[in-house]
Short mmCIF file of C-alpha atoms and ligand atoms in Angstrom, two decimals:
data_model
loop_
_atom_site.label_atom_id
_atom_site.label_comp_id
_atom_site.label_asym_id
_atom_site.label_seq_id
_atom_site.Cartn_x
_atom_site.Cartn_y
_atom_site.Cartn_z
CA UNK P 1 0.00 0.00 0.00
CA UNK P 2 1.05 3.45 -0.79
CA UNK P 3 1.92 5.56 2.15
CA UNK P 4 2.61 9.17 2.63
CA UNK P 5 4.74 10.86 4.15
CA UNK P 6 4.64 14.36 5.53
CA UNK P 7 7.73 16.68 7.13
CA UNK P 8 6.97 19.67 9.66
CA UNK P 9 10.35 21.57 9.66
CA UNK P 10 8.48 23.72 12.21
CA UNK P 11 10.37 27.10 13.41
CA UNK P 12 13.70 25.41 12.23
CA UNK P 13 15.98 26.27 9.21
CA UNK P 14 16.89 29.58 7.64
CA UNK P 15 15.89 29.95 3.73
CA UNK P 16 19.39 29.14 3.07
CA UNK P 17 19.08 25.95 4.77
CA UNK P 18 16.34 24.81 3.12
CA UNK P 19 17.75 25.42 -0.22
CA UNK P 20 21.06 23.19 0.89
CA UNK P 21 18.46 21.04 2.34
CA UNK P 22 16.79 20.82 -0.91
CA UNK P 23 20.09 20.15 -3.25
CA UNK P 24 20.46 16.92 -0.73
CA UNK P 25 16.98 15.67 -0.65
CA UNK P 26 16.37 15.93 -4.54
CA UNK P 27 19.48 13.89 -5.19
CA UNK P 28 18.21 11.25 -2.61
CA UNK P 29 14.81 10.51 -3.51
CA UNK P 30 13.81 7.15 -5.49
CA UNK P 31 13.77 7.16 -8.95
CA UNK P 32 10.48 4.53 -8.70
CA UNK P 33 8.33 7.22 -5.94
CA UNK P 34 5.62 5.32 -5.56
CA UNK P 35 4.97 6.85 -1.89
CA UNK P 36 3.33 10.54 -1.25
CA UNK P 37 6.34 12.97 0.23
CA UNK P 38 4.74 16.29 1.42
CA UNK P 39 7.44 18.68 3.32
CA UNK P 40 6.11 21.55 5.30
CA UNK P 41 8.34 24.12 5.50
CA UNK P 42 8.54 27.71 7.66
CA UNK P 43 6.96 30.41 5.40
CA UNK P 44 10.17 32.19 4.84
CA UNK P 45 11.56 29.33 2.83
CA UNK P 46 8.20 28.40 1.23
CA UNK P 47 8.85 30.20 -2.34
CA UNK P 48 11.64 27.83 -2.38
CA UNK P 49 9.60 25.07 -2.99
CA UNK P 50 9.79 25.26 -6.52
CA UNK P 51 13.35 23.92 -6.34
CA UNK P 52 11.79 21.08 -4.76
CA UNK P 53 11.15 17.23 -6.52
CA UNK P 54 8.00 17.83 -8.79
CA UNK P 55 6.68 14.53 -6.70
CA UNK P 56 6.84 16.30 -3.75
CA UNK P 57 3.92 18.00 -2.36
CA UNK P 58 5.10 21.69 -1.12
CA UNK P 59 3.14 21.92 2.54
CA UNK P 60 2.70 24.62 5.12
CA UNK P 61 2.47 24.67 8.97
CA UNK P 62 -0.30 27.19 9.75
CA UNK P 63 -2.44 29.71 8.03
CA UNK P 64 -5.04 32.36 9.21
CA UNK P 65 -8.68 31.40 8.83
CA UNK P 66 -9.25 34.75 7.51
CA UNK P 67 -9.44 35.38 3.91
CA UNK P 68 -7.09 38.28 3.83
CA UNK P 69 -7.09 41.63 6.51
CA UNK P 70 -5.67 43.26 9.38
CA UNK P 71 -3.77 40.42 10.46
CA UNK P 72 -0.92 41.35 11.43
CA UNK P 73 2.24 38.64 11.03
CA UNK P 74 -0.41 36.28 9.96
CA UNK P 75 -0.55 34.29 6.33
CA UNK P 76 -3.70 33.63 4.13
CA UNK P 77 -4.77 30.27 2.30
CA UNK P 78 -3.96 32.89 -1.12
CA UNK P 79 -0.87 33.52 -0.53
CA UNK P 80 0.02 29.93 0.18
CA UNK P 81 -1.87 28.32 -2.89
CA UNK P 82 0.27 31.64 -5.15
CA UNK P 83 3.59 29.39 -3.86
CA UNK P 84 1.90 26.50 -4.90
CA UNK P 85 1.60 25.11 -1.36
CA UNK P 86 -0.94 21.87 -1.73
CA UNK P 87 -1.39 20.85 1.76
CA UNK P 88 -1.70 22.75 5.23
CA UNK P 89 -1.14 21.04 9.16
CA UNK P 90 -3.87 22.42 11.08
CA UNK P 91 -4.38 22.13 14.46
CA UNK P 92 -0.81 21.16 15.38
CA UNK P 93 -0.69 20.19 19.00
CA UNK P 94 2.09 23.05 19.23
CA UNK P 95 -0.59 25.43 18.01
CA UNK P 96 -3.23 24.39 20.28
CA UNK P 97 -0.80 24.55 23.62
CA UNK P 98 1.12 27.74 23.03
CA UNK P 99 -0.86 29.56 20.46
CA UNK P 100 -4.56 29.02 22.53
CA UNK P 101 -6.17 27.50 19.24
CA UNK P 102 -9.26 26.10 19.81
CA UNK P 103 -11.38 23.44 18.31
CA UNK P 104 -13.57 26.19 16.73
CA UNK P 105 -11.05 27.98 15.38
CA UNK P 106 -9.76 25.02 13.59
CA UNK P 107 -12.83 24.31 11.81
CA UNK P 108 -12.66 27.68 10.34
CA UNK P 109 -8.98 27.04 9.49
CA UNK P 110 -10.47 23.66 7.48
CA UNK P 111 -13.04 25.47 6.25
CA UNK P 112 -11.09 27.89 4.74
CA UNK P 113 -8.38 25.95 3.40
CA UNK P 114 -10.99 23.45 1.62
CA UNK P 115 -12.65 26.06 0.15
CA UNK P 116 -9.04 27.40 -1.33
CA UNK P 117 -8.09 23.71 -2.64
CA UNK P 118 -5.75 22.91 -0.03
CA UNK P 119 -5.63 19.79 1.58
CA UNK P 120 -5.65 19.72 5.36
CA UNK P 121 -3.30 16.92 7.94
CA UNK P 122 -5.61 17.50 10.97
CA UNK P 123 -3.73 16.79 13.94
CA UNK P 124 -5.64 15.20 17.07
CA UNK P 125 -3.67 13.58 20.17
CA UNK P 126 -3.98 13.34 23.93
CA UNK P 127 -1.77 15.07 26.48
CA UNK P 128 -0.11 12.54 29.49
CA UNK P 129 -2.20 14.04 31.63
CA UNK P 130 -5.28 13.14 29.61
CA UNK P 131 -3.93 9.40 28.94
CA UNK P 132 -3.67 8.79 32.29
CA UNK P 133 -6.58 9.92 33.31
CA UNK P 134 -8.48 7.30 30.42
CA UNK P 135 -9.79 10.80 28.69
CA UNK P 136 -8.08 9.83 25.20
CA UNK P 137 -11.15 8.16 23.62
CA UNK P 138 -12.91 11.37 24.64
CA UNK P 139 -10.31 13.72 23.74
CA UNK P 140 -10.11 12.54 20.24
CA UNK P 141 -13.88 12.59 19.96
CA UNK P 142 -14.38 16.20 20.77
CA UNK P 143 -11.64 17.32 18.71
CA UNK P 144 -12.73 15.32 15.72
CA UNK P 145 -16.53 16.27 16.11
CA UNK P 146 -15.31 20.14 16.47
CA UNK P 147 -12.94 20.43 13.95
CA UNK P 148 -15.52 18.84 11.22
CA UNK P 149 -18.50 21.00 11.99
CA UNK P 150 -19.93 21.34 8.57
CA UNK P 151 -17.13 19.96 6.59
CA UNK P 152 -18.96 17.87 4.16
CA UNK P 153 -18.54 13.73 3.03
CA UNK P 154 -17.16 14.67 -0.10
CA UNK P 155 -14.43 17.10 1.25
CA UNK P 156 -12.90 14.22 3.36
CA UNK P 157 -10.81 13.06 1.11
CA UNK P 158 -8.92 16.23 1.01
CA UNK P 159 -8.29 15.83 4.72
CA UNK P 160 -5.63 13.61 6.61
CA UNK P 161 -6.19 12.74 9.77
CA UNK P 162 -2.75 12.57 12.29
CA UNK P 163 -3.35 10.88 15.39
CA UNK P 164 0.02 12.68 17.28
CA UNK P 165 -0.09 11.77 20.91
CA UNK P 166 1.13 14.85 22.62
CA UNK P 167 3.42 13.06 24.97
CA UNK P 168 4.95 11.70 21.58
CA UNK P 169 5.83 14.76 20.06
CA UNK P 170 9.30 15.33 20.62
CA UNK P 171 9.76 13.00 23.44
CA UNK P 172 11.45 9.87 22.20
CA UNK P 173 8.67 8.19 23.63
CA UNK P 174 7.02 6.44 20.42
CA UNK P 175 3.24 5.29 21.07
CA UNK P 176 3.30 1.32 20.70
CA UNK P 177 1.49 -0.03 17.58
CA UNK P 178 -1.58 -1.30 19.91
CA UNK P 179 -2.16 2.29 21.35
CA UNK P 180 -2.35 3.39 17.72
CA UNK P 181 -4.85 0.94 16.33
CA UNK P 182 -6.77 1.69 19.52
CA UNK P 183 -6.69 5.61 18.42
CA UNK P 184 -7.40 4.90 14.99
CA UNK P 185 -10.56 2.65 16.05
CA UNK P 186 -11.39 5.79 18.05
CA UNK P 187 -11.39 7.71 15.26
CA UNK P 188 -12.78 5.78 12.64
CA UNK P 189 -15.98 5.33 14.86
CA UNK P 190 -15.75 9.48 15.18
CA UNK P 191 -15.97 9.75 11.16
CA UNK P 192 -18.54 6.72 11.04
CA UNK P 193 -21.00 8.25 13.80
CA UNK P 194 -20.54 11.66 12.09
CA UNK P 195 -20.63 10.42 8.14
CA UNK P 196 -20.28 6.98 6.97
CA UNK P 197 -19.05 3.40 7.13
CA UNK P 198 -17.61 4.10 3.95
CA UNK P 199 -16.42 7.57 4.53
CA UNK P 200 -14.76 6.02 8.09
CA UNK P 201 -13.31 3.30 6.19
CA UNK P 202 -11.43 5.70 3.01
CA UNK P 203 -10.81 7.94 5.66
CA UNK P 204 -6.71 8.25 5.88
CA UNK P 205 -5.05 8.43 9.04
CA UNK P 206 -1.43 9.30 10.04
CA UNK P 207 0.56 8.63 12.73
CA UNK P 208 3.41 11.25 14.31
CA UNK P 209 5.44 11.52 17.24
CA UNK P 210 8.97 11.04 17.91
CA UNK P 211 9.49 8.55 14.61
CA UNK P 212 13.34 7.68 13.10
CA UNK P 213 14.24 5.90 10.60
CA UNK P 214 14.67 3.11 13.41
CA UNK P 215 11.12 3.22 15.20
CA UNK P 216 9.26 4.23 12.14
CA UNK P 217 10.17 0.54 10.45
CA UNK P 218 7.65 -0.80 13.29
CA UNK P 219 5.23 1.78 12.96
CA UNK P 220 5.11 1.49 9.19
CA UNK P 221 3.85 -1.85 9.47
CA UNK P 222 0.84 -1.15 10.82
CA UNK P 223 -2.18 -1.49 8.42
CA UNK P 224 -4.30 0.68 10.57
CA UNK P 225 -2.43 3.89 8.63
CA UNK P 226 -1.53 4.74 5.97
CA UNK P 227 1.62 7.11 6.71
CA UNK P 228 3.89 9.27 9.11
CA UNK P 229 3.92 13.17 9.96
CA UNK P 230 7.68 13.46 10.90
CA UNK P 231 9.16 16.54 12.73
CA UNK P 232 12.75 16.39 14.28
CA UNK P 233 14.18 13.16 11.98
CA UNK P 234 12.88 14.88 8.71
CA UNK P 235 15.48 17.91 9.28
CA UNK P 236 17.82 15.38 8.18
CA UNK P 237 17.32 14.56 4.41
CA UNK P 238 19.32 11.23 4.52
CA UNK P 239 17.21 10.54 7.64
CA UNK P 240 14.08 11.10 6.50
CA UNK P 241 14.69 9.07 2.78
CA UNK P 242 15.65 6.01 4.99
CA UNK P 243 12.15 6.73 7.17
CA UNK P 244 10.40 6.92 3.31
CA UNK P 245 12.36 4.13 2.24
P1 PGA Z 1 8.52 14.80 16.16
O1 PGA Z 1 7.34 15.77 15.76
O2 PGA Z 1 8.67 13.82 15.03
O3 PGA Z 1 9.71 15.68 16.31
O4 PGA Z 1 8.12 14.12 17.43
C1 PGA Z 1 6.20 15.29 15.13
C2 PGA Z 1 5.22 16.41 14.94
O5 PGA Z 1 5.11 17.28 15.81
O6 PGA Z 1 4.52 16.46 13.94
#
């Protein structure tokens, strides 16, 4: 099965880096791609992307809900899809925690980037705190059922889902391969109650937290999803083609 494979460079790497980082990772890639590689880069370095593979999928980290305004130091779903950005993480757990963004204010995020073309990773996940106190199934739930207020069947297929445990993220601490088919169960009965069978079964889920080319072989083999969202290993090209690989 065909899995993809998403980077968030997230507030790392001047523009100059990411071209250097580019130069590597073109030379590196497979000639037989038959894999999905989207890398998210910071905005500064996102006109870059043109250098980039033409297989690879130029992605962003953020973007303002708003169509275009008195935003100040904020970027609009236009001026990503004029750098030909194709796909947009929303609802990063980083964004939630430190930037106060709520469950409504994703949905408007989705909302707004579907109705620009892009194509959304939504990205759900429990704290420790919430693990341990058995709120995960719930967790997910409400910030499924919030973030998808009034996003419609069809438009589904234009989102990712990334179940990123937030005691994952960063942490070395991988989530085991039964925690994650638990998650995705969670959230495939979300999409089901809220849509489908058949929109809960196409519906494509990610996993992210803390992968390397080492735990990510284990990972990987799990049927329950269909790809990785990779932060600190994807910084390294050579590191992140042996994760794709
Ligand atoms: P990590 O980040 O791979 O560095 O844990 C993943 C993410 O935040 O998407």
């Amino acid at each position: 099965m065909n899995k993809i494979f998403i980077a968030n460079f997230k507030m790392n790497k001047t523009n100059d880096e990411v071209l250097e980082y580019i130069n590597e990772f073109n030379k590196l890639i497979p000639k037989n791609l038959s894999d999905e590689i989207c890398i998210c880069l910071p905005f500064t370095a996102l006109c870059n992307g043109k250098f980039l593979d033409e297989r690879v999928v130029l992605g962003a980290q953020n973007m303002h809900e708003q169509e275009f305004g008195a935003f100040t130091g904020e970027i609009s779903a236009d001026m990503l899809k004029n750098l030909n950005v194709g796909l947009v993480i929303l609802g990063h757990s980083e964004r939630r925690n430190y930037f106060n963004e709520s469950n409504e204010k994703i949905n408007k995020k989705i909302k707004t980037a579907l109705r620009h073309g892009l194509k959304v990773v939504l990205c759900v996940g429990e704290t420790k705190f919430q693990r341990n106190s058995k709120k995960t199934n719930q967790v997910l739930k409400s910030q499924i059922e919030e973030a998808l207020v009034g996003i419609y069947e069809n438009e589904l297929s234009s989102v990712i889902i990334a179940y990123e445990p937030v005691w994952a993220i960063g942490t070395g601490e991988v989530a085991k391969n039964g925690d994650i088919s638990t998650a995705v169960k969670v959230i495939r009965d979300v999409i089901s109650n809220l849509y489908s069978e058949n929109a809960s079964k196409n519906q494509k889920i990610i996993y992210g937290g803390s992968l390397t080319s080492e735990t990510s072989k284990n990972i990987l083999k799990n049927d329950d999803i269909c790809g990785a969202l990779i932060g600190g290993a994807s910084l390294n090209p050579n590191e992140f083609i042996k994760i794709i690989s």
